[in-house]
Amino acid sequence: MSQAQSPVLPVTFRPGRTRAVLITMSVAIFVVISLVAVMLERLGPGERSSFFLTAALISGGLVMLSRPKVVADDEGVTVVNITRTRRLAWAEILKVNLRPGDPWVFLDLSDGTSLPALGIQPGIAKEAAIRDARALRALADSHGTVPEQTA
């Protein structure tokens, strides 16, 4: 079995299809709710405004869900999840895991914790997620501290 090739840095991993669906739905929901607000003649200005505010909140939530990504560069990895961003040095990443049934990649860290990296998720693009997880693993192995292997 051949090792995955390390991609050229910097590289960004994103769930592209999932992101496209979320952003498309965000726009569609905003447009539909706004059109309903405009078409309903009996609404007063306050009620109409509440429709627009509701549309904006729902759309904003969907855009936040489309935010995750993993950016790898020469110095380390930036994990952008829905509401948080964390910068890691390569040496902090001990292992990149994407096991069958996992919703996204998990990074085992040198401090004994595990960090979910939602930027690589097999939802609607399983093959792409597996390819991206292998590429990130290869980068972590080549740039991080590789533990000694016993024969």
PDB file of C-alpha atoms in Angstrom:
ATOM      1  CA  MET A   1       0.000   0.000   0.000  1.00  0.00           C
ATOM      2  CA  SER A   2       1.489   3.360  -1.019  1.00  0.00           C
ATOM      3  CA  GLN A   3       1.743   6.327   1.305  1.00  0.00           C
ATOM      4  CA  ALA A   4      -0.381   9.391   0.525  1.00  0.00           C
ATOM      5  CA  GLN A   5       1.533  12.223  -1.097  1.00  0.00           C
ATOM      6  CA  SER A   6       1.865  15.410   0.916  1.00  0.00           C
ATOM      7  CA  PRO A   7       0.184  18.307  -0.890  1.00  0.00           C
ATOM      8  CA  VAL A   8       2.025  21.548  -1.571  1.00  0.00           C
ATOM      9  CA  LEU A   9       1.642  24.027   1.287  1.00  0.00           C
ATOM     10  CA  PRO A  10      -0.361  26.102   2.025  1.00  0.00           C
ATOM     11  CA  VAL A  11      -3.455  23.968   1.490  1.00  0.00           C
ATOM     12  CA  THR A  12      -7.056  24.407   2.614  1.00  0.00           C
ATOM     13  CA  PHE A  13      -9.398  21.493   3.244  1.00  0.00           C
ATOM     14  CA  ARG A  14     -13.157  22.219   3.161  1.00  0.00           C
ATOM     15  CA  PRO A  15     -16.298  20.131   2.796  1.00  0.00           C
ATOM     16  CA  GLY A  16     -17.031  21.680  -0.610  1.00  0.00           C
ATOM     17  CA  ARG A  17     -20.313  19.983  -1.451  1.00  0.00           C
ATOM     18  CA  THR A  18     -21.733  20.467   2.021  1.00  0.00           C
ATOM     19  CA  ARG A  19     -20.694  24.119   1.913  1.00  0.00           C
ATOM     20  CA  ALA A  20     -22.336  24.635  -1.479  1.00  0.00           C
ATOM     21  CA  VAL A  21     -25.591  23.088  -0.254  1.00  0.00           C
ATOM     22  CA  LEU A  22     -25.612  25.192   2.930  1.00  0.00           C
ATOM     23  CA  ILE A  23     -24.911  28.475   1.154  1.00  0.00           C
ATOM     24  CA  THR A  24     -27.471  27.714  -1.575  1.00  0.00           C
ATOM     25  CA  MET A  25     -30.099  26.878   1.048  1.00  0.00           C
ATOM     26  CA  SER A  26     -29.196  30.020   2.979  1.00  0.00           C
ATOM     27  CA  VAL A  27     -29.847  32.222  -0.040  1.00  0.00           C
ATOM     28  CA  ALA A  28     -33.002  30.316  -1.024  1.00  0.00           C
ATOM     29  CA  ILE A  29     -34.501  30.527   2.475  1.00  0.00           C
ATOM     30  CA  PHE A  30     -33.726  34.236   2.748  1.00  0.00           C
ATOM     31  CA  VAL A  31     -35.320  34.943  -0.644  1.00  0.00           C
ATOM     32  CA  VAL A  32     -38.447  32.845   0.030  1.00  0.00           C
ATOM     33  CA  ILE A  33     -39.122  34.292   3.493  1.00  0.00           C
ATOM     34  CA  SER A  34     -38.490  37.818   2.202  1.00  0.00           C
ATOM     35  CA  LEU A  35     -40.848  37.296  -0.734  1.00  0.00           C
ATOM     36  CA  VAL A  36     -43.545  36.021   1.628  1.00  0.00           C
ATOM     37  CA  ALA A  37     -43.064  39.170   3.756  1.00  0.00           C
ATOM     38  CA  VAL A  38     -43.445  41.390   0.693  1.00  0.00           C
ATOM     39  CA  MET A  39     -46.432  39.486  -0.744  1.00  0.00           C
ATOM     40  CA  LEU A  40     -48.515  39.411   2.448  1.00  0.00           C
ATOM     41  CA  GLU A  41     -50.532  42.597   2.223  1.00  0.00           C
ATOM     42  CA  ARG A  42     -51.956  42.535   5.756  1.00  0.00           C
ATOM     43  CA  LEU A  43     -48.580  42.752   7.472  1.00  0.00           C
ATOM     44  CA  GLY A  44     -47.612  45.930   9.252  1.00  0.00           C
ATOM     45  CA  PRO A  45     -44.069  47.315   9.148  1.00  0.00           C
ATOM     46  CA  GLY A  46     -43.101  45.587  12.422  1.00  0.00           C
ATOM     47  CA  GLU A  47     -44.405  42.201  11.303  1.00  0.00           C
ATOM     48  CA  ARG A  48     -42.716  42.571   7.914  1.00  0.00           C
ATOM     49  CA  SER A  49     -39.453  43.444   9.665  1.00  0.00           C
ATOM     50  CA  SER A  50     -39.749  40.335  11.825  1.00  0.00           C
ATOM     51  CA  PHE A  51     -39.959  38.225   8.661  1.00  0.00           C
ATOM     52  CA  PHE A  52     -36.760  39.813   7.327  1.00  0.00           C
ATOM     53  CA  LEU A  53     -35.030  39.391  10.693  1.00  0.00           C
ATOM     54  CA  THR A  54     -36.065  35.720  10.854  1.00  0.00           C
ATOM     55  CA  ALA A  55     -34.798  35.181   7.303  1.00  0.00           C
ATOM     56  CA  ALA A  56     -31.482  36.825   8.182  1.00  0.00           C
ATOM     57  CA  LEU A  57     -31.053  34.737  11.359  1.00  0.00           C
ATOM     58  CA  ILE A  58     -31.770  31.439   9.602  1.00  0.00           C
ATOM     59  CA  SER A  59     -29.475  32.365   6.711  1.00  0.00           C
ATOM     60  CA  GLY A  60     -26.743  33.467   9.105  1.00  0.00           C
ATOM     61  CA  GLY A  61     -26.970  30.157  10.948  1.00  0.00           C
ATOM     62  CA  LEU A  62     -26.585  28.221   7.721  1.00  0.00           C
ATOM     63  CA  VAL A  63     -23.607  30.356   6.692  1.00  0.00           C
ATOM     64  CA  MET A  64     -21.987  29.670  10.095  1.00  0.00           C
ATOM     65  CA  LEU A  65     -22.443  25.936   9.473  1.00  0.00           C
ATOM     66  CA  SER A  66     -20.582  26.353   6.159  1.00  0.00           C
ATOM     67  CA  ARG A  67     -17.572  27.982   7.865  1.00  0.00           C
ATOM     68  CA  PRO A  68     -15.422  24.957   8.857  1.00  0.00           C
ATOM     69  CA  LYS A  69     -12.067  24.460   7.183  1.00  0.00           C
ATOM     70  CA  VAL A  70      -8.579  23.198   7.944  1.00  0.00           C
ATOM     71  CA  VAL A  71      -5.679  25.303   6.674  1.00  0.00           C
ATOM     72  CA  ALA A  72      -2.205  23.769   6.686  1.00  0.00           C
ATOM     73  CA  ASP A  73       0.936  25.806   6.117  1.00  0.00           C
ATOM     74  CA  ASP A  74       4.648  25.487   6.860  1.00  0.00           C
ATOM     75  CA  GLU A  75       4.255  26.428  10.532  1.00  0.00           C
ATOM     76  CA  GLY A  76       1.211  24.321  11.397  1.00  0.00           C
ATOM     77  CA  VAL A  77      -2.534  23.930  11.056  1.00  0.00           C
ATOM     78  CA  THR A  78      -5.419  26.306  11.641  1.00  0.00           C
ATOM     79  CA  VAL A  79      -8.673  24.508  12.469  1.00  0.00           C
ATOM     80  CA  VAL A  80     -11.746  26.662  11.857  1.00  0.00           C
ATOM     81  CA  ASN A  81     -14.881  25.061  13.277  1.00  0.00           C
ATOM     82  CA  ILE A  82     -18.366  26.579  13.473  1.00  0.00           C
ATOM     83  CA  THR A  83     -17.675  29.166  16.176  1.00  0.00           C
ATOM     84  CA  ARG A  84     -14.035  28.628  17.149  1.00  0.00           C
ATOM     85  CA  THR A  85     -10.646  28.816  15.507  1.00  0.00           C
ATOM     86  CA  ARG A  86      -7.538  27.120  16.868  1.00  0.00           C
ATOM     87  CA  ARG A  87      -3.961  27.360  15.646  1.00  0.00           C
ATOM     88  CA  LEU A  88      -1.735  24.298  16.146  1.00  0.00           C
ATOM     89  CA  ALA A  89       1.960  23.794  15.554  1.00  0.00           C
ATOM     90  CA  TRP A  90       2.784  20.628  13.624  1.00  0.00           C
ATOM     91  CA  ALA A  91       4.460  19.151  16.690  1.00  0.00           C
ATOM     92  CA  GLU A  92       1.168  19.345  18.625  1.00  0.00           C
ATOM     93  CA  ILE A  93      -0.571  16.941  16.224  1.00  0.00           C
ATOM     94  CA  LEU A  94       0.199  13.330  17.089  1.00  0.00           C
ATOM     95  CA  LYS A  95      -2.386  11.608  14.911  1.00  0.00           C
ATOM     96  CA  VAL A  96      -5.050  12.393  12.302  1.00  0.00           C
ATOM     97  CA  ASN A  97      -8.075  10.085  12.671  1.00  0.00           C
ATOM     98  CA  LEU A  98     -11.029   9.461  10.374  1.00  0.00           C
ATOM     99  CA  ARG A  99     -12.506   6.148  11.430  1.00  0.00           C
ATOM    100  CA  PRO A 100     -15.552   4.539   9.778  1.00  0.00           C
ATOM    101  CA  GLY A 101     -18.658   6.236  11.138  1.00  0.00           C
ATOM    102  CA  ASP A 102     -16.844   9.362  12.346  1.00  0.00           C
ATOM    103  CA  PRO A 103     -18.693  12.562  11.363  1.00  0.00           C
ATOM    104  CA  TRP A 104     -15.387  14.419  10.799  1.00  0.00           C
ATOM    105  CA  VAL A 105     -11.643  14.155  11.357  1.00  0.00           C
ATOM    106  CA  PHE A 106     -10.289  14.146  14.898  1.00  0.00           C
ATOM    107  CA  LEU A 107      -6.777  15.343  15.702  1.00  0.00           C
ATOM    108  CA  ASP A 108      -5.065  13.650  18.652  1.00  0.00           C
ATOM    109  CA  LEU A 109      -2.949  16.332  20.312  1.00  0.00           C
ATOM    110  CA  SER A 110       0.208  16.238  22.394  1.00  0.00           C
ATOM    111  CA  ASP A 111      -1.648  17.601  25.440  1.00  0.00           C
ATOM    112  CA  GLY A 112      -3.739  14.417  25.588  1.00  0.00           C
ATOM    113  CA  THR A 113      -6.878  15.946  24.082  1.00  0.00           C
ATOM    114  CA  SER A 114      -8.623  15.389  20.787  1.00  0.00           C
ATOM    115  CA  LEU A 115      -9.741  18.254  18.547  1.00  0.00           C
ATOM    116  CA  PRO A 116     -12.533  17.801  16.011  1.00  0.00           C
ATOM    117  CA  ALA A 117     -11.640  19.263  12.613  1.00  0.00           C
ATOM    118  CA  LEU A 118     -15.006  19.820  10.937  1.00  0.00           C
ATOM    119  CA  GLY A 119     -13.303  21.000   7.752  1.00  0.00           C
ATOM    120  CA  ILE A 120     -12.838  17.366   6.719  1.00  0.00           C
ATOM    121  CA  GLN A 121     -16.124  15.507   6.950  1.00  0.00           C
ATOM    122  CA  PRO A 122     -17.369  12.537   4.926  1.00  0.00           C
ATOM    123  CA  GLY A 123     -21.039  13.640   4.854  1.00  0.00           C
ATOM    124  CA  ILE A 124     -21.869  13.948   1.139  1.00  0.00           C
ATOM    125  CA  ALA A 125     -18.339  13.532  -0.198  1.00  0.00           C
ATOM    126  CA  LYS A 126     -16.857  10.483   1.512  1.00  0.00           C
ATOM    127  CA  GLU A 127     -14.068   9.874  -1.015  1.00  0.00           C
ATOM    128  CA  ALA A 128     -12.915  13.498  -0.878  1.00  0.00           C
ATOM    129  CA  ALA A 129     -12.895  13.423   2.936  1.00  0.00           C
ATOM    130  CA  ILE A 130     -10.822  10.230   2.984  1.00  0.00           C
ATOM    131  CA  ARG A 131      -8.390  11.727   0.464  1.00  0.00           C
ATOM    132  CA  ASP A 132      -8.129  14.961   2.490  1.00  0.00           C
ATOM    133  CA  ALA A 133      -7.660  13.074   5.783  1.00  0.00           C
ATOM    134  CA  ARG A 134      -4.846  11.032   4.220  1.00  0.00           C
ATOM    135  CA  ALA A 135      -3.214  14.198   2.875  1.00  0.00           C
ATOM    136  CA  LEU A 136      -3.406  15.906   6.282  1.00  0.00           C
ATOM    137  CA  ARG A 137      -2.028  12.748   7.932  1.00  0.00           C
ATOM    138  CA  ALA A 138       0.882  12.722   5.470  1.00  0.00           C
ATOM    139  CA  LEU A 139       1.557  16.399   6.214  1.00  0.00           C
ATOM    140  CA  ALA A 140       1.430  15.792   9.971  1.00  0.00           C
ATOM    141  CA  ASP A 141       3.800  12.834   9.607  1.00  0.00           C
ATOM    142  CA  SER A 142       6.284  14.781   7.479  1.00  0.00           C
ATOM    143  CA  HIS A 143       6.182  18.077   9.413  1.00  0.00           C
ATOM    144  CA  GLY A 144       5.483  16.940  12.964  1.00  0.00           C
ATOM    145  CA  THR A 145       7.397  14.897  15.439  1.00  0.00           C
ATOM    146  CA  VAL A 146       6.996  11.310  14.382  1.00  0.00           C
ATOM    147  CA  PRO A 147       7.035   8.866  17.296  1.00  0.00           C
ATOM    148  CA  GLU A 148       9.691   6.189  17.208  1.00  0.00           C
ATOM    149  CA  GLN A 149       8.427   2.987  15.657  1.00  0.00           C
ATOM    150  CA  THR A 150       9.313  -0.391  17.097  1.00  0.00           C
ATOM    151  CA  ALA A 151      10.144  -3.210  14.782  1.00  0.00           C
TER     152      ALA A 151
END
